[in-house]
């Protein structure tokens, strides 16, 4: 196949846009698309300092490279944030993730902060898996959200960007419908404004598929970690995994399925959910961060207490 724009050999087919693209034109198209998405959804309006969550995988390292160019153009300061979750399971997953994140920060000359949760909070995600009943990915997600929010604020950032891609968001949309979880759907936005003590969050890759971010990372020779988390098989349980696989099969049959699903949800359905009452927020008595439903202690501190107290009572 030949590139639609220049007739050189094509490396990727963008089915829904009816395009075949060569290396050069794919990079141009991909970067433009993210920039347009950022502008359309006003993601960087008012942003002075942007924190980027970098795990070392293909999506977050791609995000870091693309946002570095955009931030330079717009005169926005950048800081990278990487969490060492303490996931090892004999595979050194977290230390490998941190190594790849640091490689990218240094390659681009971006300031960064690494937070080791064992040192800062006294537990690892591996310990959480065995010491509390909650599914490990749920504890991990809670930890990442909390630590990223806190670290971004401490670094003086007013906005936090994460690498959620089109496949992730498609899965959240359909899972939200499947579970009738209107509150989650109402909150599922590419831009969550700064409010109630939280900083602004953005998802610049929410219209970019996993195939596109992977291709970008490979073509640009971005160093990233291929290894999967050893807890991956626990992500969201079987139903969510099946929903994700089904969406990807639909995308093969109907090119553009994911973009239509997510874009129509965001542009046409989510605005109708504006009146859904938001959670009432309180202030955590332990750490001072916001709490949901006016609780005295935030979910992270409650989980951390369980983990650290149990470790003390039962050091095995
Ligand atoms: Fe965390 Fe689960 Fe993702 Fe592993 S698979 S990084 S435990 S959320
Ligand atoms: Zn071309
Ligand atoms: Zn707290």
PDB file of C-alpha atoms and ligand atoms in Angstrom:
ATOM      1  CA  UNK A   1       0.000   0.000   0.000  1.00  0.00           C
ATOM      2  CA  UNK A   2       1.126   3.553  -0.740  1.00  0.00           C
ATOM      3  CA  UNK A   3       0.780   6.709   1.358  1.00  0.00           C
ATOM      4  CA  UNK A   4      -2.340   8.654   0.395  1.00  0.00           C
ATOM      5  CA  UNK A   5      -0.383  11.911   0.690  1.00  0.00           C
ATOM      6  CA  UNK A   6       2.979  11.208  -0.989  1.00  0.00           C
ATOM      7  CA  UNK A   7       2.880   7.751  -2.579  1.00  0.00           C
ATOM      8  CA  UNK A   8       5.780   6.411  -0.463  1.00  0.00           C
ATOM      9  CA  UNK A   9       5.236   2.992   1.155  1.00  0.00           C
ATOM     10  CA  UNK A  10       2.511   3.233   3.830  1.00  0.00           C
ATOM     11  CA  UNK A  11       3.110   1.888   7.351  1.00  0.00           C
ATOM     12  CA  UNK A  12      -0.412   2.234   8.728  1.00  0.00           C
ATOM     13  CA  UNK A  13      -4.000   2.310   7.577  1.00  0.00           C
ATOM     14  CA  UNK A  14      -6.290   4.726   9.409  1.00  0.00           C
ATOM     15  CA  UNK A  15      -9.529   2.992   8.438  1.00  0.00           C
ATOM     16  CA  UNK A  16     -12.043   5.551   9.663  1.00  0.00           C
ATOM     17  CA  UNK A  17     -10.245   8.433   7.914  1.00  0.00           C
ATOM     18  CA  UNK A  18      -9.700   6.341   4.766  1.00  0.00           C
ATOM     19  CA  UNK A  19      -5.963   7.074   4.873  1.00  0.00           C
ATOM     20  CA  UNK A  20      -2.796   5.074   4.266  1.00  0.00           C
ATOM     21  CA  UNK A  21       0.202   6.906   5.712  1.00  0.00           C
ATOM     22  CA  UNK A  22       3.983   6.687   5.458  1.00  0.00           C
ATOM     23  CA  UNK A  23       6.267   7.313   8.483  1.00  0.00           C
ATOM     24  CA  UNK A  24       6.509  11.044   7.927  1.00  0.00           C
ATOM     25  CA  UNK A  25       2.855  11.651   7.183  1.00  0.00           C
ATOM     26  CA  UNK A  26       1.668   9.416  10.019  1.00  0.00           C
ATOM     27  CA  UNK A  27       3.741  11.389  12.551  1.00  0.00           C
ATOM     28  CA  UNK A  28       2.418  14.672  11.182  1.00  0.00           C
ATOM     29  CA  UNK A  29      -1.184  13.393  11.174  1.00  0.00           C
ATOM     30  CA  UNK A  30      -0.951  11.920  14.697  1.00  0.00           C
ATOM     31  CA  UNK A  31       0.589  15.044  16.248  1.00  0.00           C
ATOM     32  CA  UNK A  32      -1.900  17.337  14.476  1.00  0.00           C
ATOM     33  CA  UNK A  33      -4.800  15.251  15.608  1.00  0.00           C
ATOM     34  CA  UNK A  34      -3.738  15.477  19.262  1.00  0.00           C
ATOM     35  CA  UNK A  35      -3.175  19.202  18.994  1.00  0.00           C
ATOM     36  CA  UNK A  36      -6.626  19.669  17.442  1.00  0.00           C
ATOM     37  CA  UNK A  37      -8.205  17.512  20.150  1.00  0.00           C
ATOM     38  CA  UNK A  38      -6.499  19.623  22.826  1.00  0.00           C
ATOM     39  CA  UNK A  39      -7.777  22.827  21.242  1.00  0.00           C
ATOM     40  CA  UNK A  40     -11.301  21.532  20.555  1.00  0.00           C
ATOM     41  CA  UNK A  41     -11.796  20.496  24.194  1.00  0.00           C
ATOM     42  CA  UNK A  42      -9.888  23.514  25.615  1.00  0.00           C
ATOM     43  CA  UNK A  43      -7.585  21.192  27.515  1.00  0.00           C
ATOM     44  CA  UNK A  44      -4.749  23.637  28.017  1.00  0.00           C
ATOM     45  CA  UNK A  45      -6.743  26.856  28.395  1.00  0.00           C
ATOM     46  CA  UNK A  46      -5.242  28.698  31.366  1.00  0.00           C
ATOM     47  CA  UNK A  47      -2.576  26.028  31.977  1.00  0.00           C
ATOM     48  CA  UNK A  48       0.789  27.364  33.116  1.00  0.00           C
ATOM     49  CA  UNK A  49       2.438  24.228  34.422  1.00  0.00           C
ATOM     50  CA  UNK A  50       1.518  20.773  33.192  1.00  0.00           C
ATOM     51  CA  UNK A  51       2.325  17.558  35.043  1.00  0.00           C
ATOM     52  CA  UNK A  52       2.440  14.391  32.927  1.00  0.00           C
ATOM     53  CA  UNK A  53       1.922  10.981  34.463  1.00  0.00           C
ATOM     54  CA  UNK A  54       4.522   8.665  32.925  1.00  0.00           C
ATOM     55  CA  UNK A  55       4.505   4.943  33.672  1.00  0.00           C
ATOM     56  CA  UNK A  56       7.136   4.048  31.069  1.00  0.00           C
ATOM     57  CA  UNK A  57       4.669   2.254  28.748  1.00  0.00           C
ATOM     58  CA  UNK A  58       3.891   3.187  25.126  1.00  0.00           C
ATOM     59  CA  UNK A  59       0.952   5.500  25.836  1.00  0.00           C
ATOM     60  CA  UNK A  60       2.527   7.645  28.554  1.00  0.00           C
ATOM     61  CA  UNK A  61       5.911   7.943  26.831  1.00  0.00           C
ATOM     62  CA  UNK A  62       4.184   8.901  23.570  1.00  0.00           C
ATOM     63  CA  UNK A  63       2.138  11.439  25.516  1.00  0.00           C
ATOM     64  CA  UNK A  64       5.316  12.880  27.042  1.00  0.00           C
ATOM     65  CA  UNK A  65       6.995  13.335  23.638  1.00  0.00           C
ATOM     66  CA  UNK A  66       3.945  14.882  21.967  1.00  0.00           C
ATOM     67  CA  UNK A  67       3.119  17.150  24.913  1.00  0.00           C
ATOM     68  CA  UNK A  68       6.718  18.294  25.145  1.00  0.00           C
ATOM     69  CA  UNK A  69       6.423  19.808  21.644  1.00  0.00           C
ATOM     70  CA  UNK A  70       3.001  21.303  22.321  1.00  0.00           C
ATOM     71  CA  UNK A  71       4.098  22.757  25.687  1.00  0.00           C
ATOM     72  CA  UNK A  72       7.132  24.361  24.040  1.00  0.00           C
ATOM     73  CA  UNK A  73       4.904  25.991  21.397  1.00  0.00           C
ATOM     74  CA  UNK A  74       2.431  27.234  23.995  1.00  0.00           C
ATOM     75  CA  UNK A  75       5.032  28.337  26.573  1.00  0.00           C
ATOM     76  CA  UNK A  76       3.821  25.873  29.227  1.00  0.00           C
ATOM     77  CA  UNK A  77       6.175  24.434  31.882  1.00  0.00           C
ATOM     78  CA  UNK A  78       6.350  20.655  32.120  1.00  0.00           C
ATOM     79  CA  UNK A  79       7.095  18.206  34.897  1.00  0.00           C
ATOM     80  CA  UNK A  80       6.980  14.413  34.670  1.00  0.00           C
ATOM     81  CA  UNK A  81       5.632  12.313  37.513  1.00  0.00           C
ATOM     82  CA  UNK A  82       6.371   8.615  37.846  1.00  0.00           C
ATOM     83  CA  UNK A  83       5.211   6.344  40.637  1.00  0.00           C
ATOM     84  CA  UNK A  84       7.243   3.369  41.765  1.00  0.00           C
ATOM     85  CA  UNK A  85       4.343   1.139  42.792  1.00  0.00           C
ATOM     86  CA  UNK A  86       6.524  -1.604  44.196  1.00  0.00           C
ATOM     87  CA  UNK A  87       5.306  -4.221  41.695  1.00  0.00           C
ATOM     88  CA  UNK A  88       7.924  -6.898  41.343  1.00  0.00           C
ATOM     89  CA  UNK A  89       6.576 -10.479  41.535  1.00  0.00           C
ATOM     90  CA  UNK A  90      10.022 -11.667  40.438  1.00  0.00           C
ATOM     91  CA  UNK A  91       9.818  -9.590  37.231  1.00  0.00           C
ATOM     92  CA  UNK A  92      11.082  -6.167  38.401  1.00  0.00           C
ATOM     93  CA  UNK A  93       8.077  -4.535  36.727  1.00  0.00           C
ATOM     94  CA  UNK A  94       8.111  -1.262  38.686  1.00  0.00           C
ATOM     95  CA  UNK A  95      11.858  -0.732  38.567  1.00  0.00           C
ATOM     96  CA  UNK A  96      11.818  -1.388  34.804  1.00  0.00           C
ATOM     97  CA  UNK A  97       8.927   1.090  34.404  1.00  0.00           C
ATOM     98  CA  UNK A  98      10.808   3.770  36.316  1.00  0.00           C
ATOM     99  CA  UNK A  99      13.963   3.165  34.223  1.00  0.00           C
ATOM    100  CA  UNK A 100      12.051   3.705  30.980  1.00  0.00           C
ATOM    101  CA  UNK A 101      10.327   6.824  32.280  1.00  0.00           C
ATOM    102  CA  UNK A 102      13.666   8.312  33.375  1.00  0.00           C
ATOM    103  CA  UNK A 103      15.258   7.469  29.992  1.00  0.00           C
ATOM    104  CA  UNK A 104      12.581   9.553  28.309  1.00  0.00           C
ATOM    105  CA  UNK A 105      12.785  12.460  30.756  1.00  0.00           C
ATOM    106  CA  UNK A 106      16.529  12.655  30.271  1.00  0.00           C
ATOM    107  CA  UNK A 107      16.294  12.294  26.504  1.00  0.00           C
ATOM    108  CA  UNK A 108      13.937  15.295  26.370  1.00  0.00           C
ATOM    109  CA  UNK A 109      15.497  17.280  29.230  1.00  0.00           C
ATOM    110  CA  UNK A 110      12.247  17.336  31.225  1.00  0.00           C
ATOM    111  CA  UNK A 111      12.251  17.780  35.019  1.00  0.00           C
ATOM    112  CA  UNK A 112      10.677  14.889  36.866  1.00  0.00           C
ATOM    113  CA  UNK A 113       9.732  13.434  40.191  1.00  0.00           C
ATOM    114  CA  UNK A 114       9.721   9.768  41.173  1.00  0.00           C
ATOM    115  CA  UNK A 115       7.532   8.752  44.096  1.00  0.00           C
ATOM    116  CA  UNK A 116       8.324   5.406  45.707  1.00  0.00           C
ATOM    117  CA  UNK A 117       5.144   4.443  47.504  1.00  0.00           C
ATOM    118  CA  UNK A 118       6.948   2.069  49.869  1.00  0.00           C
ATOM    119  CA  UNK A 119       9.099   4.945  51.146  1.00  0.00           C
ATOM    120  CA  UNK A 120       6.349   7.564  51.150  1.00  0.00           C
ATOM    121  CA  UNK A 121       3.372   5.531  52.262  1.00  0.00           C
ATOM    122  CA  UNK A 122       4.734   2.319  53.757  1.00  0.00           C
ATOM    123  CA  UNK A 123       3.316  -0.336  51.401  1.00  0.00           C
ATOM    124  CA  UNK A 124       3.695  -1.749  47.907  1.00  0.00           C
ATOM    125  CA  UNK A 125       1.038  -2.857  45.439  1.00  0.00           C
ATOM    126  CA  UNK A 126       2.381  -6.415  45.670  1.00  0.00           C
ATOM    127  CA  UNK A 127       1.748  -6.317  49.432  1.00  0.00           C
ATOM    128  CA  UNK A 128      -1.722  -4.848  48.846  1.00  0.00           C
ATOM    129  CA  UNK A 129      -2.609  -7.799  46.630  1.00  0.00           C
ATOM    130  CA  UNK A 130      -1.988 -10.281  49.397  1.00  0.00           C
ATOM    131  CA  UNK A 131      -2.952  -8.264  52.465  1.00  0.00           C
ATOM    132  CA  UNK A 132      -6.354  -6.800  51.636  1.00  0.00           C
ATOM    133  CA  UNK A 133      -9.418  -8.325  50.005  1.00  0.00           C
ATOM    134  CA  UNK A 134     -10.030  -5.529  47.510  1.00  0.00           C
ATOM    135  CA  UNK A 135      -8.946  -6.394  43.900  1.00  0.00           C
ATOM    136  CA  UNK A 136      -5.318  -5.349  43.457  1.00  0.00           C
ATOM    137  CA  UNK A 137      -6.040  -3.156  40.407  1.00  0.00           C
ATOM    138  CA  UNK A 138      -8.618  -1.225  42.362  1.00  0.00           C
ATOM    139  CA  UNK A 139      -6.091  -0.465  45.144  1.00  0.00           C
ATOM    140  CA  UNK A 140      -3.496   0.367  42.501  1.00  0.00           C
ATOM    141  CA  UNK A 141      -5.875   2.741  40.662  1.00  0.00           C
ATOM    142  CA  UNK A 142      -6.807   4.493  43.895  1.00  0.00           C
ATOM    143  CA  UNK A 143      -3.113   4.837  44.808  1.00  0.00           C
ATOM    144  CA  UNK A 144      -2.154   6.221  41.397  1.00  0.00           C
ATOM    145  CA  UNK A 145      -4.967   8.802  41.405  1.00  0.00           C
ATOM    146  CA  UNK A 146      -4.087   9.961  44.910  1.00  0.00           C
ATOM    147  CA  UNK A 147      -0.311  10.084  44.470  1.00  0.00           C
ATOM    148  CA  UNK A 148      -0.500  11.813  41.066  1.00  0.00           C
ATOM    149  CA  UNK A 149      -2.883  14.486  42.343  1.00  0.00           C
ATOM    150  CA  UNK A 150      -0.732  15.149  45.407  1.00  0.00           C
ATOM    151  CA  UNK A 151       2.600  15.124  43.562  1.00  0.00           C
ATOM    152  CA  UNK A 152       1.297  17.369  40.756  1.00  0.00           C
ATOM    153  CA  UNK A 153       0.118  19.931  43.311  1.00  0.00           C
ATOM    154  CA  UNK A 154       3.405  19.745  45.215  1.00  0.00           C
ATOM    155  CA  UNK A 155       5.268  20.391  41.950  1.00  0.00           C
ATOM    156  CA  UNK A 156       3.182  23.533  41.418  1.00  0.00           C
ATOM    157  CA  UNK A 157       1.304  22.127  38.386  1.00  0.00           C
ATOM    158  CA  UNK A 158      -2.216  23.360  37.664  1.00  0.00           C
ATOM    159  CA  UNK A 159      -3.046  20.557  35.196  1.00  0.00           C
ATOM    160  CA  UNK A 160      -2.368  16.810  35.125  1.00  0.00           C
ATOM    161  CA  UNK A 161      -2.277  14.841  31.850  1.00  0.00           C
ATOM    162  CA  UNK A 162      -2.698  11.068  31.744  1.00  0.00           C
ATOM    163  CA  UNK A 163      -2.180   8.620  28.868  1.00  0.00           C
ATOM    164  CA  UNK A 164      -5.669   7.047  28.683  1.00  0.00           C
ATOM    165  CA  UNK A 165      -6.205   6.122  25.038  1.00  0.00           C
ATOM    166  CA  UNK A 166      -9.241   5.543  22.816  1.00  0.00           C
ATOM    167  CA  UNK A 167      -9.393   1.817  23.627  1.00  0.00           C
ATOM    168  CA  UNK A 168      -9.440   2.588  27.375  1.00  0.00           C
ATOM    169  CA  UNK A 169     -12.171   5.217  27.066  1.00  0.00           C
ATOM    170  CA  UNK A 170     -14.297   3.026  24.749  1.00  0.00           C
ATOM    171  CA  UNK A 171     -14.103   0.310  27.387  1.00  0.00           C
ATOM    172  CA  UNK A 172     -15.134   2.737  30.162  1.00  0.00           C
ATOM    173  CA  UNK A 173     -18.085   4.039  28.109  1.00  0.00           C
ATOM    174  CA  UNK A 174     -19.498   0.592  27.338  1.00  0.00           C
ATOM    175  CA  UNK A 175     -18.795  -0.745  30.828  1.00  0.00           C
ATOM    176  CA  UNK A 176     -20.568   2.313  32.255  1.00  0.00           C
ATOM    177  CA  UNK A 177     -23.674   1.554  30.143  1.00  0.00           C
ATOM    178  CA  UNK A 178     -23.473  -2.144  30.941  1.00  0.00           C
ATOM    179  CA  UNK A 179     -23.355  -1.472  34.694  1.00  0.00           C
ATOM    180  CA  UNK A 180     -25.833   1.437  34.545  1.00  0.00           C
ATOM    181  CA  UNK A 181     -23.172   3.443  36.339  1.00  0.00           C
ATOM    182  CA  UNK A 182     -24.443   6.926  35.501  1.00  0.00           C
ATOM    183  CA  UNK A 183     -22.169   8.685  38.005  1.00  0.00           C
ATOM    184  CA  UNK A 184     -19.035   7.236  36.402  1.00  0.00           C
ATOM    185  CA  UNK A 185     -20.301   8.090  32.913  1.00  0.00           C
ATOM    186  CA  UNK A 186     -21.075  11.666  33.971  1.00  0.00           C
ATOM    187  CA  UNK A 187     -17.506  12.035  35.244  1.00  0.00           C
ATOM    188  CA  UNK A 188     -15.877  10.357  32.225  1.00  0.00           C
ATOM    189  CA  UNK A 189     -14.594  13.435  30.464  1.00  0.00           C
ATOM    190  CA  UNK A 190     -11.424  14.248  28.498  1.00  0.00           C
ATOM    191  CA  UNK A 191     -11.193  17.354  30.690  1.00  0.00           C
ATOM    192  CA  UNK A 192     -12.111  17.456  34.364  1.00  0.00           C
ATOM    193  CA  UNK A 193     -12.005  21.059  35.490  1.00  0.00           C
ATOM    194  CA  UNK A 194     -10.197  22.178  38.626  1.00  0.00           C
ATOM    195  CA  UNK A 195     -12.817  22.090  41.353  1.00  0.00           C
ATOM    196  CA  UNK A 196     -13.375  21.130  44.976  1.00  0.00           C
ATOM    197  CA  UNK A 197      -9.670  21.052  45.739  1.00  0.00           C
ATOM    198  CA  UNK A 198      -8.750  18.863  42.727  1.00  0.00           C
ATOM    199  CA  UNK A 199      -6.543  20.166  39.933  1.00  0.00           C
ATOM    200  CA  UNK A 200      -7.581  20.046  36.253  1.00  0.00           C
ATOM    201  CA  UNK A 201      -7.114  16.620  34.589  1.00  0.00           C
ATOM    202  CA  UNK A 202      -6.818  16.059  30.861  1.00  0.00           C
ATOM    203  CA  UNK A 203      -6.660  13.003  28.575  1.00  0.00           C
ATOM    204  CA  UNK A 204      -5.056  14.246  25.331  1.00  0.00           C
ATOM    205  CA  UNK A 205      -4.940  10.703  23.806  1.00  0.00           C
ATOM    206  CA  UNK A 206      -8.635   9.972  24.316  1.00  0.00           C
ATOM    207  CA  UNK A 207      -9.259   9.901  20.542  1.00  0.00           C
ATOM    208  CA  UNK A 208      -5.969   8.115  19.688  1.00  0.00           C
ATOM    209  CA  UNK A 209      -6.104   4.343  19.499  1.00  0.00           C
ATOM    210  CA  UNK A 210      -3.640   1.921  21.045  1.00  0.00           C
ATOM    211  CA  UNK A 211      -2.507   0.937  17.528  1.00  0.00           C
ATOM    212  CA  UNK A 212      -1.721   4.584  16.730  1.00  0.00           C
ATOM    213  CA  UNK A 213       0.217   5.289  19.957  1.00  0.00           C
ATOM    214  CA  UNK A 214       2.173   2.055  19.528  1.00  0.00           C
ATOM    215  CA  UNK A 215       3.005   2.942  15.899  1.00  0.00           C
ATOM    216  CA  UNK A 216       4.057   6.465  16.895  1.00  0.00           C
ATOM    217  CA  UNK A 217       6.328   5.154  19.676  1.00  0.00           C
ATOM    218  CA  UNK A 218       7.958   2.639  17.322  1.00  0.00           C
ATOM    219  CA  UNK A 219       8.412   5.052  14.410  1.00  0.00           C
ATOM    220  CA  UNK A 220       9.844   7.762  16.673  1.00  0.00           C
ATOM    221  CA  UNK A 221      12.088   5.171  18.380  1.00  0.00           C
ATOM    222  CA  UNK A 222      10.784   6.147  21.784  1.00  0.00           C
ATOM    223  CA  UNK A 223      12.174   3.816  24.450  1.00  0.00           C
ATOM    224  CA  UNK A 224       9.228   2.215  26.262  1.00  0.00           C
ATOM    225  CA  UNK A 225       8.517  -0.819  28.392  1.00  0.00           C
ATOM    226  CA  UNK A 226       6.873  -3.693  26.483  1.00  0.00           C
ATOM    227  CA  UNK A 227       6.469  -5.807  29.613  1.00  0.00           C
ATOM    228  CA  UNK A 228       2.934  -6.157  31.045  1.00  0.00           C
ATOM    229  CA  UNK A 229       2.213  -5.744  34.714  1.00  0.00           C
ATOM    230  CA  UNK A 230       2.293  -9.175  36.399  1.00  0.00           C
ATOM    231  CA  UNK A 231      -1.117  -8.353  37.912  1.00  0.00           C
ATOM    232  CA  UNK A 232      -2.631  -7.558  34.486  1.00  0.00           C
ATOM    233  CA  UNK A 233      -4.813 -10.648  34.387  1.00  0.00           C
ATOM    234  CA  UNK A 234      -6.723  -9.151  37.316  1.00  0.00           C
ATOM    235  CA  UNK A 235      -7.611  -5.883  35.556  1.00  0.00           C
ATOM    236  CA  UNK A 236     -11.319  -5.300  36.062  1.00  0.00           C
ATOM    237  CA  UNK A 237     -12.220  -8.987  35.973  1.00  0.00           C
ATOM    238  CA  UNK A 238     -13.405 -11.102  33.088  1.00  0.00           C
ATOM    239  CA  UNK A 239     -16.419  -9.073  31.975  1.00  0.00           C
ATOM    240  CA  UNK A 240     -14.419  -5.899  31.424  1.00  0.00           C
ATOM    241  CA  UNK A 241     -11.782  -7.838  29.510  1.00  0.00           C
ATOM    242  CA  UNK A 242     -14.460  -9.361  27.279  1.00  0.00           C
ATOM    243  CA  UNK A 243     -16.015  -5.940  26.684  1.00  0.00           C
ATOM    244  CA  UNK A 244     -12.608  -4.579  25.656  1.00  0.00           C
ATOM    245  CA  UNK A 245     -11.929  -7.473  23.294  1.00  0.00           C
ATOM    246  CA  UNK A 246     -15.404  -7.168  21.762  1.00  0.00           C
ATOM    247  CA  UNK A 247     -14.890  -3.440  21.152  1.00  0.00           C
ATOM    248  CA  UNK A 248     -11.608  -4.177  19.389  1.00  0.00           C
ATOM    249  CA  UNK A 249     -13.318  -6.817  17.237  1.00  0.00           C
ATOM    250  CA  UNK A 250     -16.032  -4.290  16.366  1.00  0.00           C
ATOM    251  CA  UNK A 251     -13.319  -1.833  15.353  1.00  0.00           C
ATOM    252  CA  UNK A 252     -11.962  -4.439  12.903  1.00  0.00           C
ATOM    253  CA  UNK A 253     -15.441  -4.931  11.423  1.00  0.00           C
ATOM    254  CA  UNK A 254     -16.531  -1.291  11.514  1.00  0.00           C
ATOM    255  CA  UNK A 255     -13.471   0.978  11.211  1.00  0.00           C
ATOM    256  CA  UNK A 256     -14.083   4.096  13.294  1.00  0.00           C
ATOM    257  CA  UNK A 257     -16.381   2.312  15.761  1.00  0.00           C
ATOM    258  CA  UNK A 258     -14.338   3.437  18.785  1.00  0.00           C
ATOM    259  CA  UNK A 259     -13.986   7.054  17.650  1.00  0.00           C
ATOM    260  CA  UNK A 260     -17.751   7.305  16.991  1.00  0.00           C
ATOM    261  CA  UNK A 261     -18.595   5.663  20.310  1.00  0.00           C
ATOM    262  CA  UNK A 262     -16.370   7.979  22.341  1.00  0.00           C
ATOM    263  CA  UNK A 263     -16.832  11.188  20.387  1.00  0.00           C
ATOM    264  CA  UNK A 264     -20.626  10.878  20.224  1.00  0.00           C
ATOM    265  CA  UNK A 265     -20.717  10.074  23.920  1.00  0.00           C
ATOM    266  CA  UNK A 266     -18.586  13.103  24.774  1.00  0.00           C
ATOM    267  CA  UNK A 267     -20.205  15.578  22.374  1.00  0.00           C
ATOM    268  CA  UNK A 268     -23.851  14.456  22.439  1.00  0.00           C
ATOM    269  CA  UNK A 269     -24.666  12.367  25.508  1.00  0.00           C
ATOM    270  CA  UNK A 270     -22.447  13.552  28.338  1.00  0.00           C
ATOM    271  CA  UNK A 271     -23.688  17.171  28.149  1.00  0.00           C
ATOM    272  CA  UNK A 272     -27.166  15.776  28.962  1.00  0.00           C
ATOM    273  CA  UNK A 273     -25.735  14.449  32.218  1.00  0.00           C
ATOM    274  CA  UNK A 274     -24.670  17.874  33.482  1.00  0.00           C
ATOM    275  CA  UNK A 275     -27.471  17.943  36.076  1.00  0.00           C
ATOM    276  CA  UNK A 276     -26.530  14.680  37.732  1.00  0.00           C
ATOM    277  CA  UNK A 277     -25.647  15.590  41.327  1.00  0.00           C
ATOM    278  CA  UNK A 278     -21.947  15.519  42.009  1.00  0.00           C
ATOM    279  CA  UNK A 279     -20.402  13.841  45.042  1.00  0.00           C
ATOM    280  CA  UNK A 280     -20.278  16.028  48.116  1.00  0.00           C
ATOM    281  CA  UNK A 281     -16.678  16.529  49.098  1.00  0.00           C
ATOM    282  CA  UNK A 282     -15.074  16.823  52.502  1.00  0.00           C
ATOM    283  CA  UNK A 283     -11.487  17.145  53.691  1.00  0.00           C
ATOM    284  CA  UNK A 284      -9.480  14.159  54.907  1.00  0.00           C
ATOM    285  CA  UNK A 285      -8.603  14.464  58.598  1.00  0.00           C
ATOM    286  CA  UNK A 286      -5.342  12.606  58.036  1.00  0.00           C
ATOM    287  CA  UNK A 287      -3.883  14.085  54.862  1.00  0.00           C
ATOM    288  CA  UNK A 288      -6.053  17.123  54.071  1.00  0.00           C
ATOM    289  CA  UNK A 289      -6.880  15.902  50.532  1.00  0.00           C
ATOM    290  CA  UNK A 290     -10.535  15.963  49.315  1.00  0.00           C
ATOM    291  CA  UNK A 291     -12.787  13.059  50.358  1.00  0.00           C
ATOM    292  CA  UNK A 292     -15.862  11.721  48.557  1.00  0.00           C
ATOM    293  CA  UNK A 293     -19.346  11.871  50.080  1.00  0.00           C
ATOM    294  CA  UNK A 294     -18.197  14.035  52.969  1.00  0.00           C
ATOM    295  CA  UNK A 295     -16.220  11.216  54.583  1.00  0.00           C
ATOM    296  CA  UNK A 296     -13.788  12.098  57.412  1.00  0.00           C
ATOM    297  CA  UNK A 297     -10.948  10.061  55.946  1.00  0.00           C
ATOM    298  CA  UNK A 298     -10.165   9.721  52.238  1.00  0.00           C
ATOM    299  CA  UNK A 299     -10.275   6.276  50.583  1.00  0.00           C
ATOM    300  CA  UNK A 300      -6.512   6.260  50.145  1.00  0.00           C
ATOM    301  CA  UNK A 301      -5.746   6.941  53.823  1.00  0.00           C
ATOM    302  CA  UNK A 302      -8.332   4.329  54.846  1.00  0.00           C
ATOM    303  CA  UNK A 303      -6.660   1.745  52.586  1.00  0.00           C
ATOM    304  CA  UNK A 304      -3.198   2.748  53.714  1.00  0.00           C
ATOM    305  CA  UNK A 305      -4.221   2.373  57.370  1.00  0.00           C
ATOM    306  CA  UNK A 306      -5.524  -1.122  56.691  1.00  0.00           C
ATOM    307  CA  UNK A 307      -2.328  -2.100  54.930  1.00  0.00           C
ATOM    308  CA  UNK A 308       0.154  -0.632  57.367  1.00  0.00           C
ATOM    309  CA  UNK A 309      -1.756  -1.694  60.521  1.00  0.00           C
ATOM    310  CA  UNK A 310      -2.135  -5.245  59.229  1.00  0.00           C
ATOM    311  CA  UNK A 311       1.550  -5.329  58.376  1.00  0.00           C
ATOM    312  CA  UNK A 312       2.341  -4.324  61.955  1.00  0.00           C
ATOM    313  CA  UNK A 313      -0.004  -6.862  63.532  1.00  0.00           C
ATOM    314  CA  UNK A 314       0.967  -9.655  61.205  1.00  0.00           C
ATOM    315  CA  UNK A 315       4.460  -9.142  59.847  1.00  0.00           C
ATOM    316  CA  UNK A 316       4.545 -12.389  57.794  1.00  0.00           C
TER     317      UNK A 316
HETATM  318 FE1  LIG B   1      -1.842  -1.525  38.706  1.00  0.00          FE
HETATM  319 FE2  LIG B   1      -3.460  -3.476  37.881  1.00  0.00          FE
HETATM  320 FE3  LIG B   1      -2.358  -1.813  36.116  1.00  0.00          FE
HETATM  321 FE4  LIG B   1      -0.843  -3.600  37.391  1.00  0.00          FE
HETATM  322  S1  LIG B   1      -2.507  -4.071  35.947  1.00  0.00           S
HETATM  323  S2  LIG B   1      -0.349  -1.430  37.048  1.00  0.00           S
HETATM  324  S3  LIG B   1      -1.822  -3.655  39.409  1.00  0.00           S
HETATM  325  S4  LIG B   1      -3.844  -1.270  37.702  1.00  0.00           S
HETATM  326 ZN1  LIG B   2       3.575  10.082   2.923  1.00  0.00          ZN
HETATM  327 ZN1  LIG B   3      -6.302  11.166  53.306  1.00  0.00          ZN
END
